[in-house]
XYZ file of N, CA and C in Angstrom:
300
model
N -15.275 -5.790 37.974
C -13.966 -6.359 38.114
C -13.123 -5.514 39.085
N -13.236 -4.198 38.994
C -12.477 -3.336 39.896
C -12.863 -3.576 41.352
N -14.152 -3.802 41.594
C -14.615 -4.047 42.960
C -13.977 -5.317 43.515
N -13.901 -6.356 42.691
C -13.276 -7.610 43.131
C -11.782 -7.410 43.378
N -11.133 -6.662 42.503
C -9.700 -6.403 42.669
C -9.441 -5.643 43.963
N -10.284 -4.664 44.259
C -10.127 -3.892 45.490
C -10.328 -4.758 46.729
N -11.141 -5.797 46.627
C -11.405 -6.681 47.751
C -10.408 -7.820 47.892
N -9.454 -7.907 46.980
C -8.474 -8.993 47.017
C -7.521 -8.832 48.195
N -7.019 -9.962 48.698
C -6.045 -9.927 49.789
C -4.750 -9.251 49.348
N -4.373 -9.460 48.097
C -3.147 -8.861 47.555
C -3.295 -8.709 46.048
N -2.565 -7.763 45.483
C -2.510 -7.578 44.032
C -1.084 -7.890 43.598
N -0.946 -8.631 42.520
C 0.357 -9.100 42.073
C 0.752 -8.489 40.739
N 2.056 -8.219 40.605
C 2.627 -7.815 39.325
C 3.781 -8.762 39.024
N 4.013 -8.993 37.723
C 5.069 -9.912 37.315
C 6.385 -9.154 37.218
N 7.397 -9.635 37.915
C 8.717 -9.004 37.930
C 9.721 -9.910 37.231
N 10.544 -9.310 36.376
C 11.578 -10.068 35.674
C 12.954 -9.569 36.107
N 13.973 -10.436 36.001
C 15.321 -9.975 36.330
C 15.893 -9.151 35.174
N 16.613 -8.102 35.515
C 17.289 -7.294 34.502
C 18.361 -8.155 33.833
N 18.482 -8.049 32.527
C 19.488 -8.808 31.780
C 20.905 -8.348 32.116
N 21.032 -7.196 32.757
C 22.350 -6.634 33.038
C 22.749 -6.726 34.511
N 21.827 -6.421 35.444
C 22.180 -6.445 36.876
C 21.481 -7.567 37.646
N 20.524 -8.238 37.019
C 19.788 -9.368 37.595
C 18.807 -8.974 38.703
N 18.618 -7.675 38.968
C 17.627 -7.228 39.956
C 16.221 -7.373 39.370
N 15.276 -7.759 40.203
C 13.896 -7.922 39.752
C 13.172 -6.582 39.663
N 12.368 -6.426 38.616
C 11.509 -5.251 38.460
C 10.373 -5.599 37.511
N 9.271 -4.868 37.626
C 8.181 -5.099 36.686
C 8.390 -4.219 35.457
N 7.791 -4.632 34.349
C 7.896 -3.853 33.118
C 6.847 -2.759 33.172
N 7.282 -1.559 33.455
C 6.373 -0.422 33.535
C 6.505 0.425 32.284
N 5.414 1.080 31.947
C 5.428 1.958 30.786
C 6.470 3.056 30.972
N 6.515 3.636 32.144
C 7.489 4.690 32.403
C 6.960 6.042 31.998
N 7.178 6.422 30.788
C 6.753 7.728 30.303
C 7.938 8.643 30.088
N 7.689 9.717 29.388
C 8.757 10.643 29.007
C 9.558 11.169 30.196
N 8.885 11.564 31.245
C 9.567 12.158 32.389
C 10.009 11.176 33.455
N 9.786 9.889 33.238
C 10.131 8.881 34.247
C 11.556 8.370 34.039
N 12.260 8.040 35.136
C 13.640 7.563 35.023
C 13.755 6.065 34.711
N 12.662 5.420 34.335
C 12.667 3.991 34.016
C 11.529 3.723 33.029
N 11.439 2.483 32.572
C 10.343 2.097 31.685
C 10.760 2.058 30.226
N 9.759 1.976 29.356
C 10.031 1.889 27.926
C 10.456 3.243 27.377
N 11.535 3.235 26.606
C 12.090 4.451 26.006
C 12.387 4.183 24.532
N 12.291 5.219 23.716
C 12.660 5.104 22.310
C 13.145 6.448 21.804
N 13.812 6.406 20.652
C 14.400 7.607 20.065
C 13.476 8.176 19.002
N 13.122 9.439 19.137
C 12.318 10.168 18.145
C 11.048 9.430 17.722
N 10.403 8.725 18.650
C 9.153 8.035 18.352
C 9.298 6.828 17.440
N 10.517 6.383 17.186
C 10.769 5.247 16.289
C 10.609 3.938 17.058
N 9.576 3.127 16.743
C 9.353 1.876 17.475
C 10.497 0.873 17.332
N 11.317 1.016 16.311
C 12.457 0.103 16.131
C 13.532 0.328 17.199
N 13.499 1.481 17.860
C 14.531 1.803 18.855
C 14.085 1.545 20.290
N 12.883 1.014 20.496
C 12.354 0.864 21.862
C 13.216 -0.082 22.700
N 13.439 0.325 23.943
C 14.188 -0.452 24.933
C 13.502 -0.238 26.279
N 13.766 -1.143 27.223
C 13.240 -0.967 28.580
C 14.392 -0.579 29.491
N 14.245 0.557 30.180
C 15.270 1.089 31.070
C 15.067 0.529 32.476
N 16.069 -0.198 32.967
C 16.004 -0.813 34.299
C 16.006 0.265 35.380
N 15.081 0.182 36.352
C 15.058 1.174 37.429
C 16.213 1.016 38.423
N 16.925 -0.113 38.365
C 18.012 -0.360 39.313
C 19.374 0.084 38.781
N 19.710 -0.335 37.563
C 21.054 -0.049 37.043
C 21.053 0.919 35.862
N 19.878 1.209 35.307
C 19.801 2.145 34.189
C 20.155 1.556 32.842
N 20.380 0.241 32.776
C 20.705 -0.396 31.498
C 19.458 -0.478 30.626
N 19.673 -0.463 29.326
C 18.580 -0.584 28.364
C 18.521 -2.015 27.849
N 17.359 -2.648 27.946
C 17.175 -4.028 27.496
C 16.302 -4.060 26.253
N 16.678 -4.902 25.311
C 15.874 -5.092 24.108
C 14.680 -5.983 24.432
N 13.743 -6.051 23.514
C 12.591 -6.930 23.703
C 13.056 -8.376 23.839
N 14.007 -8.790 23.039
C 14.533 -10.153 23.124
C 15.126 -10.455 24.486
N 15.832 -9.476 25.055
C 16.444 -9.673 26.371
C 15.395 -9.788 27.465
N 14.393 -8.919 27.456
C 13.415 -9.018 28.546
C 12.454 -10.173 28.355
N 12.209 -10.601 27.115
C 11.373 -11.791 26.922
C 12.103 -13.040 27.406
N 13.413 -13.128 27.154
C 14.199 -14.267 27.645
C 14.244 -14.265 29.174
N 14.366 -13.094 29.775
C 14.418 -12.983 31.238
C 13.070 -13.292 31.872
N 11.993 -13.115 31.116
C 10.644 -13.327 31.656
C 10.447 -14.752 32.163
N 11.170 -15.703 31.591
C 11.055 -17.096 32.032
C 11.538 -17.273 33.472
N 12.356 -16.345 33.958
C 12.896 -16.433 35.322
C 12.186 -15.489 36.278
N 11.078 -14.917 35.842
C 10.365 -13.946 36.661
C 9.548 -14.569 37.774
N 9.052 -13.699 38.655
C 8.179 -14.116 39.752
C 7.044 -13.106 39.897
N 5.959 -13.553 40.507
C 4.849 -12.659 40.841
C 5.124 -12.067 42.216
N 4.977 -10.750 42.351
C 5.218 -10.062 43.619
C 3.940 -9.344 44.032
N 3.476 -9.650 45.252
C 2.260 -9.031 45.766
C 2.545 -7.722 46.471
N 1.544 -6.862 46.503
C 1.709 -5.592 47.214
C 1.817 -5.800 48.725
N 1.601 -7.028 49.179
C 1.766 -7.353 50.599
C 3.120 -8.006 50.881
N 3.988 -8.077 49.856
C 5.317 -8.651 50.028
C 5.414 -10.134 49.739
N 4.290 -10.802 49.503
C 4.335 -12.221 49.166
C 4.811 -12.390 47.726
N 5.349 -13.572 47.427
C 5.793 -13.871 46.064
C 5.304 -15.249 45.650
N 5.217 -15.443 44.348
C 4.895 -16.743 43.764
C 5.939 -16.982 42.683
N 6.705 -18.074 42.816
C 7.754 -18.328 41.832
C 7.239 -19.137 40.647
N 8.158 -19.508 39.740
C 7.790 -20.227 38.520
C 7.166 -21.588 38.798
N 7.462 -22.158 39.962
C 6.905 -23.461 40.324
C 5.604 -23.335 41.110
N 5.126 -22.106 41.290
C 3.889 -21.892 42.025
C 4.059 -21.887 43.532
N 5.301 -21.770 44.012
C 5.566 -21.757 45.446
C 5.332 -20.350 45.995
N 4.483 -20.265 47.002
C 4.186 -19.003 47.673
C 5.193 -18.789 48.798
N 5.634 -17.547 48.951
C 6.505 -17.187 50.073
C 5.961 -15.906 50.695
N 6.127 -15.795 52.012
C 5.664 -14.577 52.680
C 6.684 -13.460 52.480
N 6.447 -12.318 53.093
C 7.316 -11.160 52.895
C 8.727 -11.363 53.441
N 8.922 -12.391 54.256
C 10.256 -12.711 54.777
C 10.857 -13.910 54.049
N 10.305 -14.232 52.881
C 10.778 -15.302 51.995
C 10.587 -16.702 52.568
N 9.693 -16.849 53.556
C 9.391 -18.178 54.099
C 8.291 -18.809 53.266
N 8.513 -20.062 52.893
C 7.524 -20.816 52.144
C 6.299 -21.012 53.011
N 5.116 -20.944 52.409
C 3.918 -21.255 53.190
C 2.886 -21.954 52.326
N 2.012 -22.690 52.990
C 0.969 -23.466 52.345
C -0.275 -22.603 52.206
N -0.864 -22.628 51.047
C -2.109 -21.892 50.836
C -3.244 -22.726 51.401
N -4.041 -22.129 52.251
C -5.159 -22.829 52.875
C -6.403 -22.714 52.003
N -7.108 -23.813 51.846
C -8.393 -23.771 51.144
C -9.381 -22.997 51.998
N -10.248 -22.264 51.342
C -11.249 -21.482 52.089
C -12.547 -22.233 52.154
């Protein structure tokens, strides 16, 4: 599977809008020393929140799940795929996917 992924034209991650600033970002684990990602207090899973890398706001699971409906797929080549399956290039121009 890794070999196929490495041979792909692009790799995509799902980005959701922040419930507070509306900027798109992917849900990353983050980690203790990271300035974004999932954070919690004293290891208590009831306190987990996702820290937005853009505005620093903390979002609850309910907030980011609701925002997920408005998310888009973003490729490492700058292309995007929206909720309707519309592909756009890195300059946000719509384009038709060609059959191979």
